[in-house]
């Protein structure tokens, strides 16, 4: 988790006014690793960043960081300390290997907040070769994510700027349980 998520601009009217300079590059719908996607960097600050840090061991980018070790791992340590961000998402996807569709493929599910409310995912960012990039923080899944053992760290909209600006708050928040989510087959 989290290998794909969904972004619908209509869910984030307040964010769109901040990033209107880059609107022509704004990808909507399903967001894949390596896509440029909106990130919130502070009050009134948002931009499009590349999803994934370079992986120096192979070609696949690093798209997630475990919340349990993000503050200690050399790849993420500095970013966690000073470069936290929020990734707005209308929901995220998981595939259930025990629930196959009519063609024998894993069934895809969209996870969203209660009443299909948008999600604010915890992230960190860093610049690699002049390319601003982000990863999504993950944590142990709660029972509402029954088909996977990990889920994104979800920040309440009311405290997303605390996540970005306050390292002590961010460290403390990583210990909290995540909210229950709604699962819909896609």
PDB file of C-alpha atoms in Angstrom:
ATOM      1  CA  UNK A   1       0.000   0.000   0.000  1.00  0.00           C
ATOM      2  CA  UNK A   2      -0.410   2.653  -1.355  1.00  0.00           C
ATOM      3  CA  UNK A   3       0.281   1.851  -5.009  1.00  0.00           C
ATOM      4  CA  UNK A   4      -2.416   3.946  -6.665  1.00  0.00           C
ATOM      5  CA  UNK A   5      -4.812   6.606  -5.584  1.00  0.00           C
ATOM      6  CA  UNK A   6      -7.588   8.707  -7.061  1.00  0.00           C
ATOM      7  CA  UNK A   7      -7.724  12.489  -7.425  1.00  0.00           C
ATOM      8  CA  UNK A   8     -10.849  14.407  -8.436  1.00  0.00           C
ATOM      9  CA  UNK A   9     -10.341  18.184  -8.532  1.00  0.00           C
ATOM     10  CA  UNK A  10     -13.959  18.838  -7.530  1.00  0.00           C
ATOM     11  CA  UNK A  11     -13.201  17.380  -4.099  1.00  0.00           C
ATOM     12  CA  UNK A  12     -10.541  20.042  -3.489  1.00  0.00           C
ATOM     13  CA  UNK A  13     -11.823  23.441  -4.668  1.00  0.00           C
ATOM     14  CA  UNK A  14      -9.682  25.272  -2.092  1.00  0.00           C
ATOM     15  CA  UNK A  15      -6.543  23.529  -3.387  1.00  0.00           C
ATOM     16  CA  UNK A  16      -7.252  24.260  -7.054  1.00  0.00           C
ATOM     17  CA  UNK A  17      -7.146  28.006  -6.504  1.00  0.00           C
ATOM     18  CA  UNK A  18      -3.606  27.619  -5.155  1.00  0.00           C
ATOM     19  CA  UNK A  19      -2.254  25.538  -8.068  1.00  0.00           C
ATOM     20  CA  UNK A  20      -4.037  27.165 -10.993  1.00  0.00           C
ATOM     21  CA  UNK A  21      -0.655  28.073 -12.570  1.00  0.00           C
ATOM     22  CA  UNK A  22      -0.047  24.367 -13.261  1.00  0.00           C
ATOM     23  CA  UNK A  23      -3.622  23.403 -14.097  1.00  0.00           C
ATOM     24  CA  UNK A  24      -2.765  22.302 -17.642  1.00  0.00           C
ATOM     25  CA  UNK A  25      -0.441  19.602 -16.209  1.00  0.00           C
ATOM     26  CA  UNK A  26      -2.913  18.463 -13.546  1.00  0.00           C
ATOM     27  CA  UNK A  27      -3.661  14.748 -13.914  1.00  0.00           C
ATOM     28  CA  UNK A  28      -7.064  13.677 -12.659  1.00  0.00           C
ATOM     29  CA  UNK A  29      -8.522  10.256 -11.988  1.00  0.00           C
ATOM     30  CA  UNK A  30      -6.202   7.384 -11.124  1.00  0.00           C
ATOM     31  CA  UNK A  31      -2.734   8.510 -10.077  1.00  0.00           C
ATOM     32  CA  UNK A  32       0.112   6.067 -10.737  1.00  0.00           C
ATOM     33  CA  UNK A  33       3.659   6.048  -9.332  1.00  0.00           C
ATOM     34  CA  UNK A  34       5.897   8.499 -11.250  1.00  0.00           C
ATOM     35  CA  UNK A  35       2.918  10.744 -12.157  1.00  0.00           C
ATOM     36  CA  UNK A  36       3.007  14.400 -11.202  1.00  0.00           C
ATOM     37  CA  UNK A  37       0.324  15.040  -8.609  1.00  0.00           C
ATOM     38  CA  UNK A  38      -0.749  17.848  -6.274  1.00  0.00           C
ATOM     39  CA  UNK A  39       0.893  18.181  -2.875  1.00  0.00           C
ATOM     40  CA  UNK A  40       0.101  20.684  -0.150  1.00  0.00           C
ATOM     41  CA  UNK A  41       3.260  22.270   1.243  1.00  0.00           C
ATOM     42  CA  UNK A  42       1.807  24.848   3.646  1.00  0.00           C
ATOM     43  CA  UNK A  43      -0.982  27.384   4.015  1.00  0.00           C
ATOM     44  CA  UNK A  44      -1.671  28.707   0.531  1.00  0.00           C
ATOM     45  CA  UNK A  45       1.195  26.618  -0.878  1.00  0.00           C
ATOM     46  CA  UNK A  46       0.669  23.694  -3.218  1.00  0.00           C
ATOM     47  CA  UNK A  47       2.381  22.395  -6.336  1.00  0.00           C
ATOM     48  CA  UNK A  48       2.699  19.365  -8.572  1.00  0.00           C
ATOM     49  CA  UNK A  49       5.419  16.916  -7.486  1.00  0.00           C
ATOM     50  CA  UNK A  50       6.612  13.620  -8.911  1.00  0.00           C
ATOM     51  CA  UNK A  51       5.327  10.545  -7.001  1.00  0.00           C
ATOM     52  CA  UNK A  52       8.291   8.439  -5.959  1.00  0.00           C
ATOM     53  CA  UNK A  53      11.885   8.794  -4.810  1.00  0.00           C
ATOM     54  CA  UNK A  54      14.548   7.201  -7.014  1.00  0.00           C
ATOM     55  CA  UNK A  55      15.449   3.677  -6.011  1.00  0.00           C
ATOM     56  CA  UNK A  56      19.187   3.211  -6.370  1.00  0.00           C
ATOM     57  CA  UNK A  57      18.862  -0.592  -6.195  1.00  0.00           C
ATOM     58  CA  UNK A  58      16.491  -1.048  -9.138  1.00  0.00           C
ATOM     59  CA  UNK A  59      14.344   0.939 -11.558  1.00  0.00           C
ATOM     60  CA  UNK A  60      11.104   0.902  -9.558  1.00  0.00           C
ATOM     61  CA  UNK A  61      10.657   4.122  -7.574  1.00  0.00           C
ATOM     62  CA  UNK A  62      10.160   4.157  -3.818  1.00  0.00           C
ATOM     63  CA  UNK A  63       6.586   5.372  -3.449  1.00  0.00           C
ATOM     64  CA  UNK A  64       5.873   4.695   0.252  1.00  0.00           C
ATOM     65  CA  UNK A  65       7.689   5.043   3.552  1.00  0.00           C
ATOM     66  CA  UNK A  66       6.796   3.117   6.700  1.00  0.00           C
ATOM     67  CA  UNK A  67       5.667   5.481   9.450  1.00  0.00           C
ATOM     68  CA  UNK A  68       7.336   3.277  12.056  1.00  0.00           C
ATOM     69  CA  UNK A  69      10.826   3.929  10.644  1.00  0.00           C
ATOM     70  CA  UNK A  70      10.557   7.123   8.567  1.00  0.00           C
ATOM     71  CA  UNK A  71      12.330   9.260  11.195  1.00  0.00           C
ATOM     72  CA  UNK A  72      15.343   6.910  11.341  1.00  0.00           C
ATOM     73  CA  UNK A  73      15.912   5.653   7.779  1.00  0.00           C
ATOM     74  CA  UNK A  74      18.662   7.679   6.027  1.00  0.00           C
ATOM     75  CA  UNK A  75      16.597   7.965   2.809  1.00  0.00           C
ATOM     76  CA  UNK A  76      13.699   9.647   4.656  1.00  0.00           C
ATOM     77  CA  UNK A  77      15.108  11.101   7.887  1.00  0.00           C
ATOM     78  CA  UNK A  78      15.808  14.669   6.736  1.00  0.00           C
ATOM     79  CA  UNK A  79      12.578  14.921   4.761  1.00  0.00           C
ATOM     80  CA  UNK A  80      10.550  13.757   7.751  1.00  0.00           C
ATOM     81  CA  UNK A  81      12.235  16.318   9.953  1.00  0.00           C
ATOM     82  CA  UNK A  82      11.744  19.354   7.690  1.00  0.00           C
ATOM     83  CA  UNK A  83       9.880  18.489   4.474  1.00  0.00           C
ATOM     84  CA  UNK A  84       6.502  17.040   5.322  1.00  0.00           C
ATOM     85  CA  UNK A  85       3.563  17.484   2.967  1.00  0.00           C
ATOM     86  CA  UNK A  86      -0.032  16.427   2.416  1.00  0.00           C
ATOM     87  CA  UNK A  87      -1.224  14.496  -0.621  1.00  0.00           C
ATOM     88  CA  UNK A  88      -4.886  15.204  -1.351  1.00  0.00           C
ATOM     89  CA  UNK A  89      -6.715  12.073  -2.509  1.00  0.00           C
ATOM     90  CA  UNK A  90     -10.323  11.326  -3.323  1.00  0.00           C
ATOM     91  CA  UNK A  91      -9.505   7.747  -2.299  1.00  0.00           C
ATOM     92  CA  UNK A  92      -6.910   5.014  -2.774  1.00  0.00           C
ATOM     93  CA  UNK A  93      -6.979   1.574  -4.363  1.00  0.00           C
ATOM     94  CA  UNK A  94      -6.215  -1.917  -3.129  1.00  0.00           C
ATOM     95  CA  UNK A  95      -6.617  -5.274  -4.854  1.00  0.00           C
ATOM     96  CA  UNK A  96      -8.062  -8.336  -3.096  1.00  0.00           C
ATOM     97  CA  UNK A  97      -6.263 -11.518  -4.104  1.00  0.00           C
ATOM     98  CA  UNK A  98      -8.979 -13.653  -2.448  1.00  0.00           C
ATOM     99  CA  UNK A  99     -11.817 -11.978  -4.369  1.00  0.00           C
ATOM    100  CA  UNK A 100     -11.335 -12.601  -8.080  1.00  0.00           C
ATOM    101  CA  UNK A 101     -13.394 -11.073 -10.868  1.00  0.00           C
ATOM    102  CA  UNK A 102     -14.984 -13.037 -13.733  1.00  0.00           C
ATOM    103  CA  UNK A 103     -11.644 -13.067 -15.596  1.00  0.00           C
ATOM    104  CA  UNK A 104      -9.731 -14.469 -12.608  1.00  0.00           C
ATOM    105  CA  UNK A 105      -8.034 -11.152 -11.754  1.00  0.00           C
ATOM    106  CA  UNK A 106      -7.742  -9.651  -8.290  1.00  0.00           C
ATOM    107  CA  UNK A 107     -10.739  -7.422  -7.602  1.00  0.00           C
ATOM    108  CA  UNK A 108      -9.960  -3.712  -7.283  1.00  0.00           C
ATOM    109  CA  UNK A 109     -11.460  -1.646  -4.449  1.00  0.00           C
ATOM    110  CA  UNK A 110     -11.563   2.093  -3.798  1.00  0.00           C
ATOM    111  CA  UNK A 111     -11.165   3.164  -0.160  1.00  0.00           C
ATOM    112  CA  UNK A 112     -12.583   6.553   0.811  1.00  0.00           C
ATOM    113  CA  UNK A 113     -13.380   8.511   3.919  1.00  0.00           C
ATOM    114  CA  UNK A 114     -16.804   8.337   5.538  1.00  0.00           C
ATOM    115  CA  UNK A 115     -19.523   9.641   3.207  1.00  0.00           C
ATOM    116  CA  UNK A 116     -16.956   9.644   0.362  1.00  0.00           C
ATOM    117  CA  UNK A 117     -15.117  12.591   1.925  1.00  0.00           C
ATOM    118  CA  UNK A 118     -11.662  13.285   0.482  1.00  0.00           C
ATOM    119  CA  UNK A 119      -8.538  12.103   2.275  1.00  0.00           C
ATOM    120  CA  UNK A 120      -5.401  13.998   3.231  1.00  0.00           C
ATOM    121  CA  UNK A 121      -2.468  11.577   3.135  1.00  0.00           C
ATOM    122  CA  UNK A 122       0.721  12.192   5.091  1.00  0.00           C
ATOM    123  CA  UNK A 123       3.790  12.531   2.929  1.00  0.00           C
ATOM    124  CA  UNK A 124       7.347  13.741   2.779  1.00  0.00           C
ATOM    125  CA  UNK A 125       9.163  15.349  -0.132  1.00  0.00           C
ATOM    126  CA  UNK A 126      12.662  15.818  -1.433  1.00  0.00           C
ATOM    127  CA  UNK A 127      14.351  17.118  -4.582  1.00  0.00           C
ATOM    128  CA  UNK A 128      16.348  14.667  -6.720  1.00  0.00           C
ATOM    129  CA  UNK A 129      18.187  16.082  -9.771  1.00  0.00           C
ATOM    130  CA  UNK A 130      15.981  19.200  -9.663  1.00  0.00           C
ATOM    131  CA  UNK A 131      12.797  17.081  -9.606  1.00  0.00           C
ATOM    132  CA  UNK A 132      10.616  17.659  -6.538  1.00  0.00           C
ATOM    133  CA  UNK A 133       9.323  14.248  -5.456  1.00  0.00           C
ATOM    134  CA  UNK A 134       7.126  12.827  -2.699  1.00  0.00           C
ATOM    135  CA  UNK A 135       6.338   9.543  -0.992  1.00  0.00           C
ATOM    136  CA  UNK A 136       3.237   8.564   0.991  1.00  0.00           C
ATOM    137  CA  UNK A 137       3.612   7.391   4.587  1.00  0.00           C
ATOM    138  CA  UNK A 138       1.949   4.098   5.486  1.00  0.00           C
ATOM    139  CA  UNK A 139       1.024   2.435   8.752  1.00  0.00           C
ATOM    140  CA  UNK A 140      -0.485  -0.811   9.980  1.00  0.00           C
ATOM    141  CA  UNK A 141      -3.988  -1.172   8.534  1.00  0.00           C
ATOM    142  CA  UNK A 142      -7.034  -0.964  10.754  1.00  0.00           C
ATOM    143  CA  UNK A 143      -9.896  -3.512  10.419  1.00  0.00           C
ATOM    144  CA  UNK A 144     -11.663  -1.439   7.714  1.00  0.00           C
ATOM    145  CA  UNK A 145      -8.770  -2.290   5.345  1.00  0.00           C
ATOM    146  CA  UNK A 146      -9.351  -6.005   5.614  1.00  0.00           C
ATOM    147  CA  UNK A 147      -7.657  -6.893   2.312  1.00  0.00           C
ATOM    148  CA  UNK A 148      -4.213  -5.417   3.003  1.00  0.00           C
ATOM    149  CA  UNK A 149      -1.909  -5.144   6.020  1.00  0.00           C
ATOM    150  CA  UNK A 150      -0.886  -1.505   5.354  1.00  0.00           C
ATOM    151  CA  UNK A 151      -2.771   1.734   4.751  1.00  0.00           C
ATOM    152  CA  UNK A 152      -1.794   5.372   4.254  1.00  0.00           C
ATOM    153  CA  UNK A 153      -1.401   7.674   7.228  1.00  0.00           C
ATOM    154  CA  UNK A 154      -4.507   9.867   7.023  1.00  0.00           C
ATOM    155  CA  UNK A 155      -4.366  13.362   8.479  1.00  0.00           C
ATOM    156  CA  UNK A 156      -7.572  15.217   9.438  1.00  0.00           C
ATOM    157  CA  UNK A 157      -8.118  18.291   7.261  1.00  0.00           C
ATOM    158  CA  UNK A 158      -8.259  20.418  10.416  1.00  0.00           C
ATOM    159  CA  UNK A 159      -4.683  19.486  11.416  1.00  0.00           C
ATOM    160  CA  UNK A 160      -2.945  19.123   8.060  1.00  0.00           C
ATOM    161  CA  UNK A 161      -0.919  22.319   8.582  1.00  0.00           C
ATOM    162  CA  UNK A 162       0.164  21.033  12.008  1.00  0.00           C
ATOM    163  CA  UNK A 163       1.465  17.906  10.229  1.00  0.00           C
ATOM    164  CA  UNK A 164       3.445  20.073   7.793  1.00  0.00           C
ATOM    165  CA  UNK A 165       4.849  22.634  10.238  1.00  0.00           C
ATOM    166  CA  UNK A 166       5.216  20.880  13.598  1.00  0.00           C
ATOM    167  CA  UNK A 167       7.666  17.972  13.865  1.00  0.00           C
ATOM    168  CA  UNK A 168       6.557  17.107  17.419  1.00  0.00           C
ATOM    169  CA  UNK A 169       2.930  16.886  16.256  1.00  0.00           C
ATOM    170  CA  UNK A 170       3.980  14.730  13.278  1.00  0.00           C
ATOM    171  CA  UNK A 171       5.907  12.298  15.499  1.00  0.00           C
ATOM    172  CA  UNK A 172       2.999  12.040  17.923  1.00  0.00           C
ATOM    173  CA  UNK A 173       0.434  11.655  15.132  1.00  0.00           C
ATOM    174  CA  UNK A 174       2.220   8.609  13.714  1.00  0.00           C
ATOM    175  CA  UNK A 175       1.269   6.728  16.911  1.00  0.00           C
ATOM    176  CA  UNK A 176      -2.484   7.234  16.394  1.00  0.00           C
ATOM    177  CA  UNK A 177      -5.000   4.808  14.977  1.00  0.00           C
ATOM    178  CA  UNK A 178      -6.306   5.656  11.534  1.00  0.00           C
ATOM    179  CA  UNK A 179      -9.993   6.316  10.828  1.00  0.00           C
ATOM    180  CA  UNK A 180     -12.238   3.634   9.405  1.00  0.00           C
ATOM    181  CA  UNK A 181     -12.761   3.871   5.655  1.00  0.00           C
ATOM    182  CA  UNK A 182     -15.468   2.902   3.205  1.00  0.00           C
ATOM    183  CA  UNK A 183     -14.640   0.152   0.673  1.00  0.00           C
ATOM    184  CA  UNK A 184     -16.283   0.156  -2.785  1.00  0.00           C
ATOM    185  CA  UNK A 185     -15.615  -2.335  -5.607  1.00  0.00           C
ATOM    186  CA  UNK A 186     -14.415  -0.646  -8.784  1.00  0.00           C
TER     187      UNK A 186
END
